[in-house]
Backbone as a ProteinNet text record, in pm:
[ID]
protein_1_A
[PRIMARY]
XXXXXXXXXXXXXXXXXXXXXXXXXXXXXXXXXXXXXXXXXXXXXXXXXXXXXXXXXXXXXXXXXXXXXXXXXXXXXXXXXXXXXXXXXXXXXXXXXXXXXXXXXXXXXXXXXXXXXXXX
[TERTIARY]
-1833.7	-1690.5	-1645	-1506.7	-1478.7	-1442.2	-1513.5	-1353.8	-1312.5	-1164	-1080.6	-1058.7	-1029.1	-986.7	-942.1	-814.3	-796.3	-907.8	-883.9	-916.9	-993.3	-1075.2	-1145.5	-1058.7	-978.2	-905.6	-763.6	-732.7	-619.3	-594.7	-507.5	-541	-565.1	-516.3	-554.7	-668.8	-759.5	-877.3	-917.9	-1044.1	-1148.9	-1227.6	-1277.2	-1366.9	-1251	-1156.8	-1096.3	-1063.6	-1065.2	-974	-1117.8	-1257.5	-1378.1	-1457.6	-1407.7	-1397.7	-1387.8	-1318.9	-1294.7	-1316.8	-1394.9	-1462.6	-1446.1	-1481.8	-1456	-1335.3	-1238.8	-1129	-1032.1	-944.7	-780	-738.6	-708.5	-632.5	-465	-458	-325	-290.5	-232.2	-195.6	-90.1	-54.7	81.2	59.3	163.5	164.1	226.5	141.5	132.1	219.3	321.2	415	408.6	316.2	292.5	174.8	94.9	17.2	51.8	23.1	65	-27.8	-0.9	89.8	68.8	190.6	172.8	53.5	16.7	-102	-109.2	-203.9	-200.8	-331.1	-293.9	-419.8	-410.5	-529.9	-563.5	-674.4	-689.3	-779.2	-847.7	-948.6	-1041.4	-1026	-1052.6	-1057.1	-1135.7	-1251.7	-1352.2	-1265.5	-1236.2	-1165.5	-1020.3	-978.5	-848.1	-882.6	-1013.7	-1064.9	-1068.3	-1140.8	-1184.4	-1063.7	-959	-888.7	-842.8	-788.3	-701.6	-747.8	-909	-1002.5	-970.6	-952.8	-913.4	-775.4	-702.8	-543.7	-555.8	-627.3	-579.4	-681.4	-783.1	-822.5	-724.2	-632.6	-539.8	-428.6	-380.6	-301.7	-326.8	-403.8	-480.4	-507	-552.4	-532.4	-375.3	-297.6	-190.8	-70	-83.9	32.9	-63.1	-196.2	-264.9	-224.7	-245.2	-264.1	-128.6	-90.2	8.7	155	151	279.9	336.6	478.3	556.1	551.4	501.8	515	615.9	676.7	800.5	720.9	725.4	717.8	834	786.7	921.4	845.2	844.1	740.2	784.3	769.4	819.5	684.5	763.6	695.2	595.3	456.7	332.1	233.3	100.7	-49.7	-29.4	51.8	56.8	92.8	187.7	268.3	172.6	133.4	65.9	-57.8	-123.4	-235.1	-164.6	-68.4	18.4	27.3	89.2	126.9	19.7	-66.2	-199.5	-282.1	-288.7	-327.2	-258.6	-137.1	-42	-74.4	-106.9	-124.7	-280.9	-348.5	-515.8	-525.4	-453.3	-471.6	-358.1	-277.9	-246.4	-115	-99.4	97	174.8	252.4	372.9	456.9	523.8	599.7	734.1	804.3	936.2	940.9	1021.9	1010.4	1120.1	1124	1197.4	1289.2	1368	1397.9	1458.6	1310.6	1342.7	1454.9	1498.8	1591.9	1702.7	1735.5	1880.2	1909	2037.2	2103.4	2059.3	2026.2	2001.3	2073	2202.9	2306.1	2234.3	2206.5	2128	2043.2	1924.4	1804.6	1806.8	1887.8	1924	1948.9	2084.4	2121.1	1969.5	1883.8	1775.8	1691.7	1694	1576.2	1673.9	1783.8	1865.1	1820.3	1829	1832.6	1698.7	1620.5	1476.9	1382.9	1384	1389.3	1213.8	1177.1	1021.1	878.9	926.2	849.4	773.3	667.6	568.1	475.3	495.6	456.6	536.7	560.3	639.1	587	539.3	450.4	556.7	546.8	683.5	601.2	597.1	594.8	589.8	505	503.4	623.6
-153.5	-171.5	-309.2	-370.7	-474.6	-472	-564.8	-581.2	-681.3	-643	-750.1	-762.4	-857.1	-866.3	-992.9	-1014.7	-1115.8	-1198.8	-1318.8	-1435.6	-1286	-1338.9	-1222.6	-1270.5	-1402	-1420.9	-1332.5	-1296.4	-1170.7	-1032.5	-1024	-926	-780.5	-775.4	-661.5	-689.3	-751.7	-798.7	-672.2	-654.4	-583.7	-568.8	-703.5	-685.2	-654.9	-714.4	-627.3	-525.2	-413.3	-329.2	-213.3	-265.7	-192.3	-204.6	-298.3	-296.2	-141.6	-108.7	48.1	143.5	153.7	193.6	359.9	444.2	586.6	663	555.2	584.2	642.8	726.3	713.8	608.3	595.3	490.1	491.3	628.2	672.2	798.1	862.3	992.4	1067.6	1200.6	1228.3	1376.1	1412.8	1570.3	1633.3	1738.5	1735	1877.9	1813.9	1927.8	2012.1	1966.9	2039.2	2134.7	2135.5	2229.2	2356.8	2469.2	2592.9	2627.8	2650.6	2560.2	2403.5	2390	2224.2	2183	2101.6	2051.4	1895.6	1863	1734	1693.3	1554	1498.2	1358.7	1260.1	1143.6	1085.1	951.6	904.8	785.9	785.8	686.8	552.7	471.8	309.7	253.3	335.1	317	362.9	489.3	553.6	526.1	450.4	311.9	206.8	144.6	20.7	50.8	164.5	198.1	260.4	303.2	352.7	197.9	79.4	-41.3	-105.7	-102.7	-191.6	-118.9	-6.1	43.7	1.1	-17.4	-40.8	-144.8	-237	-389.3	-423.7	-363	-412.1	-406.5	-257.2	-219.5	-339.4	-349	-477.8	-574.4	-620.5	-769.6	-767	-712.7	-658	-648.7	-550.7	-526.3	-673.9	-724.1	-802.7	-976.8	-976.2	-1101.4	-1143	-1262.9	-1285.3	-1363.1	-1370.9	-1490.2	-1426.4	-1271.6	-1230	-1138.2	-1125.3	-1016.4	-842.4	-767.1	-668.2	-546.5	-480.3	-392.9	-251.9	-206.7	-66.4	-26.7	123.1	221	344.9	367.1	510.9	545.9	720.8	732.2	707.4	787	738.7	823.6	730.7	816.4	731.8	795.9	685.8	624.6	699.2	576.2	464.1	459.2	352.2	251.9	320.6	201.1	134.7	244.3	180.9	63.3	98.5	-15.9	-145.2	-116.1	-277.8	-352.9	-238.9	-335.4	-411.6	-330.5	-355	-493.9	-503.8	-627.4	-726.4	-666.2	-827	-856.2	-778.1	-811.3	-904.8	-913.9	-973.6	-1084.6	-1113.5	-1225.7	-1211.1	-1116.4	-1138.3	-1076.3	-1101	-1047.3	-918.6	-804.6	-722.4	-711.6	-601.3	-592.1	-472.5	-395.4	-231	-225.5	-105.8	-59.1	67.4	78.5	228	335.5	413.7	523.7	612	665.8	774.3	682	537.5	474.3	552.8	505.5	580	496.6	504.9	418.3	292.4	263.4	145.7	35.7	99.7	18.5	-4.3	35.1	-34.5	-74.5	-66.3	-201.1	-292.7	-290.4	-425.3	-516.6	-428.5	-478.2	-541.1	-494.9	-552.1	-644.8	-648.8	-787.1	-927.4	-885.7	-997.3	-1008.4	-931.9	-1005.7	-971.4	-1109.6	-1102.4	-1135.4	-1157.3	-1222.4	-1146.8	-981.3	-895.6	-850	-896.1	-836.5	-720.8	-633.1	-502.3	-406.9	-305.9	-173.9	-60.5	-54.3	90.8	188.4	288.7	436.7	543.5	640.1	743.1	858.2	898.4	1030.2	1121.9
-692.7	-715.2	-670.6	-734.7	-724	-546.3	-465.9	-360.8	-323.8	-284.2	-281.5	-118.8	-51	101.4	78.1	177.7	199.7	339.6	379.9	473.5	551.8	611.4	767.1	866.5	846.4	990.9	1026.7	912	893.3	975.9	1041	1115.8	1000.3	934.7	887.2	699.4	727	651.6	637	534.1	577.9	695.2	753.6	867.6	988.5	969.4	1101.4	1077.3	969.7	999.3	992.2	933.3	955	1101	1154.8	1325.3	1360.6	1330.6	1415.3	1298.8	1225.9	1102.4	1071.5	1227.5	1145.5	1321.6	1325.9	1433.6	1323.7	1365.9	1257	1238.3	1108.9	1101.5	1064.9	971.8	943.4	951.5	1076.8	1107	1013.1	998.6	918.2	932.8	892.7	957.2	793.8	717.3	643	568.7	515.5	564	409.3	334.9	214.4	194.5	321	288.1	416.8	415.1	467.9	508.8	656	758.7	776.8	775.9	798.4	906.7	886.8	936.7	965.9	1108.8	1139.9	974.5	943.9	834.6	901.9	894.4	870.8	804.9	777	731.4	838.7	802.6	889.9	817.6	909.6	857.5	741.6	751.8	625	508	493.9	368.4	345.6	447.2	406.7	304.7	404.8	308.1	141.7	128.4	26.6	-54.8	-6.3	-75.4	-191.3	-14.6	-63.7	-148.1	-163.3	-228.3	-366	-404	-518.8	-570.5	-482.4	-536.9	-577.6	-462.6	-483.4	-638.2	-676.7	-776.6	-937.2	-900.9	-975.9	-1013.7	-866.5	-821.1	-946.8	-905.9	-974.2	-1098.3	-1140.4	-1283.1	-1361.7	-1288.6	-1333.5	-1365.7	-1244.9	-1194.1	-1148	-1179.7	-1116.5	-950.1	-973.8	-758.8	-786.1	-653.5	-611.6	-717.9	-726.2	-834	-703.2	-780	-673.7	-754.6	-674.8	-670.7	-624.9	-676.2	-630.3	-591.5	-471.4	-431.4	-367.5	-486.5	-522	-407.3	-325.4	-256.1	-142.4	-147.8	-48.7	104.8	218.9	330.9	336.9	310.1	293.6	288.8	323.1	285.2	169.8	65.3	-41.1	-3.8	48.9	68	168.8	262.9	344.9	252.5	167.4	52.1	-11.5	-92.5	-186	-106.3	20.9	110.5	82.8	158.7	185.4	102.9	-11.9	-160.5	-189	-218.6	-289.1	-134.6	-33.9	59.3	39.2	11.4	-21.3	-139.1	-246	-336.8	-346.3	-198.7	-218.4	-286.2	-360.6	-372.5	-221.3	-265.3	-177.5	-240.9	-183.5	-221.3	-211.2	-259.4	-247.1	-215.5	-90.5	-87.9	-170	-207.4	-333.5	-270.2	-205.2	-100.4	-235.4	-235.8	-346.7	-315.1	-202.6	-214.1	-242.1	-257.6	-306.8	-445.3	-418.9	-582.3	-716.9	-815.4	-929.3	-914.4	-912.1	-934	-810.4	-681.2	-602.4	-596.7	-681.5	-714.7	-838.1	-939.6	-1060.4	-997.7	-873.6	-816.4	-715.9	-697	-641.2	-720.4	-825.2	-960	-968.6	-1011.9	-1075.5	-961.9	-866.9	-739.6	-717.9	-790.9	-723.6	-847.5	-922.7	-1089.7	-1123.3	-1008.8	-982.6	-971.3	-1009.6	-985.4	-1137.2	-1123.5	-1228.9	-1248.7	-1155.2	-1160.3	-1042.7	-1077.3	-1008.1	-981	-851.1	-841.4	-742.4	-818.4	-812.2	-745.1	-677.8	-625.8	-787.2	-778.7	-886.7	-905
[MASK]
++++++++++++++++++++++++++++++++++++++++++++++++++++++++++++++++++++++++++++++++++++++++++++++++++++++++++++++++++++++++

């Protein structure tokens, strides 16, 4: 598979963030399965998740583009960041529970975004 990482001098690179390789890396308490339940993922199956996005990323939107995330608060979301900073663009959070009229006024004002990744 393709991967993407930014600089190793980055704090959150590949090699630093495979430093602590099978620690948690993203805790969440999982309020959709019965009974809610603690879940995380390990640092390895971060990498691997981001290394998937960011190839998406790059593809979708190329390097050095702005990206809009629309998501709510979840591993997605920390995948997406990480993803659009691995490949070198920059993002825009997108705060999904706003009302429509305030995220038109957000797209209008930030006209520089070449791909939009939404929450299902």
């Amino acid at each position: 598979p393709l991967t993407m990482s930014p600089p190793s001098s980055w704090p959150w690179s590949r090699d630093a963030l495979l430093r602590y390789a099978e620690a948690d890396a993203v805790c969440w308490i999982d309020t959709h399965a019965e009974p809610p339940c603690a879940r995380a993922v390990s640092y390895t199956e971060l990498v691997d998740m981001v290394d998937h996005v960011a190839a998406i990323i790059a593809s979708a939107a190329g390097r050095a583009a702005g990206v809009g995330l629309c998501l709510d608060n979840s591993l997605s979301a920390v995948v997406c960041h990480l993803g659009a900073l691995w490949v070198g663009n920059h993002f825009v959070p997108l705060d999904e529970p706003s009302a429509q009229p305030r995220l038109q006024d957000m797209l209008c004002a930030v006209n520089h975004l070449n791909t939009i990744i939404c929450s299902p």
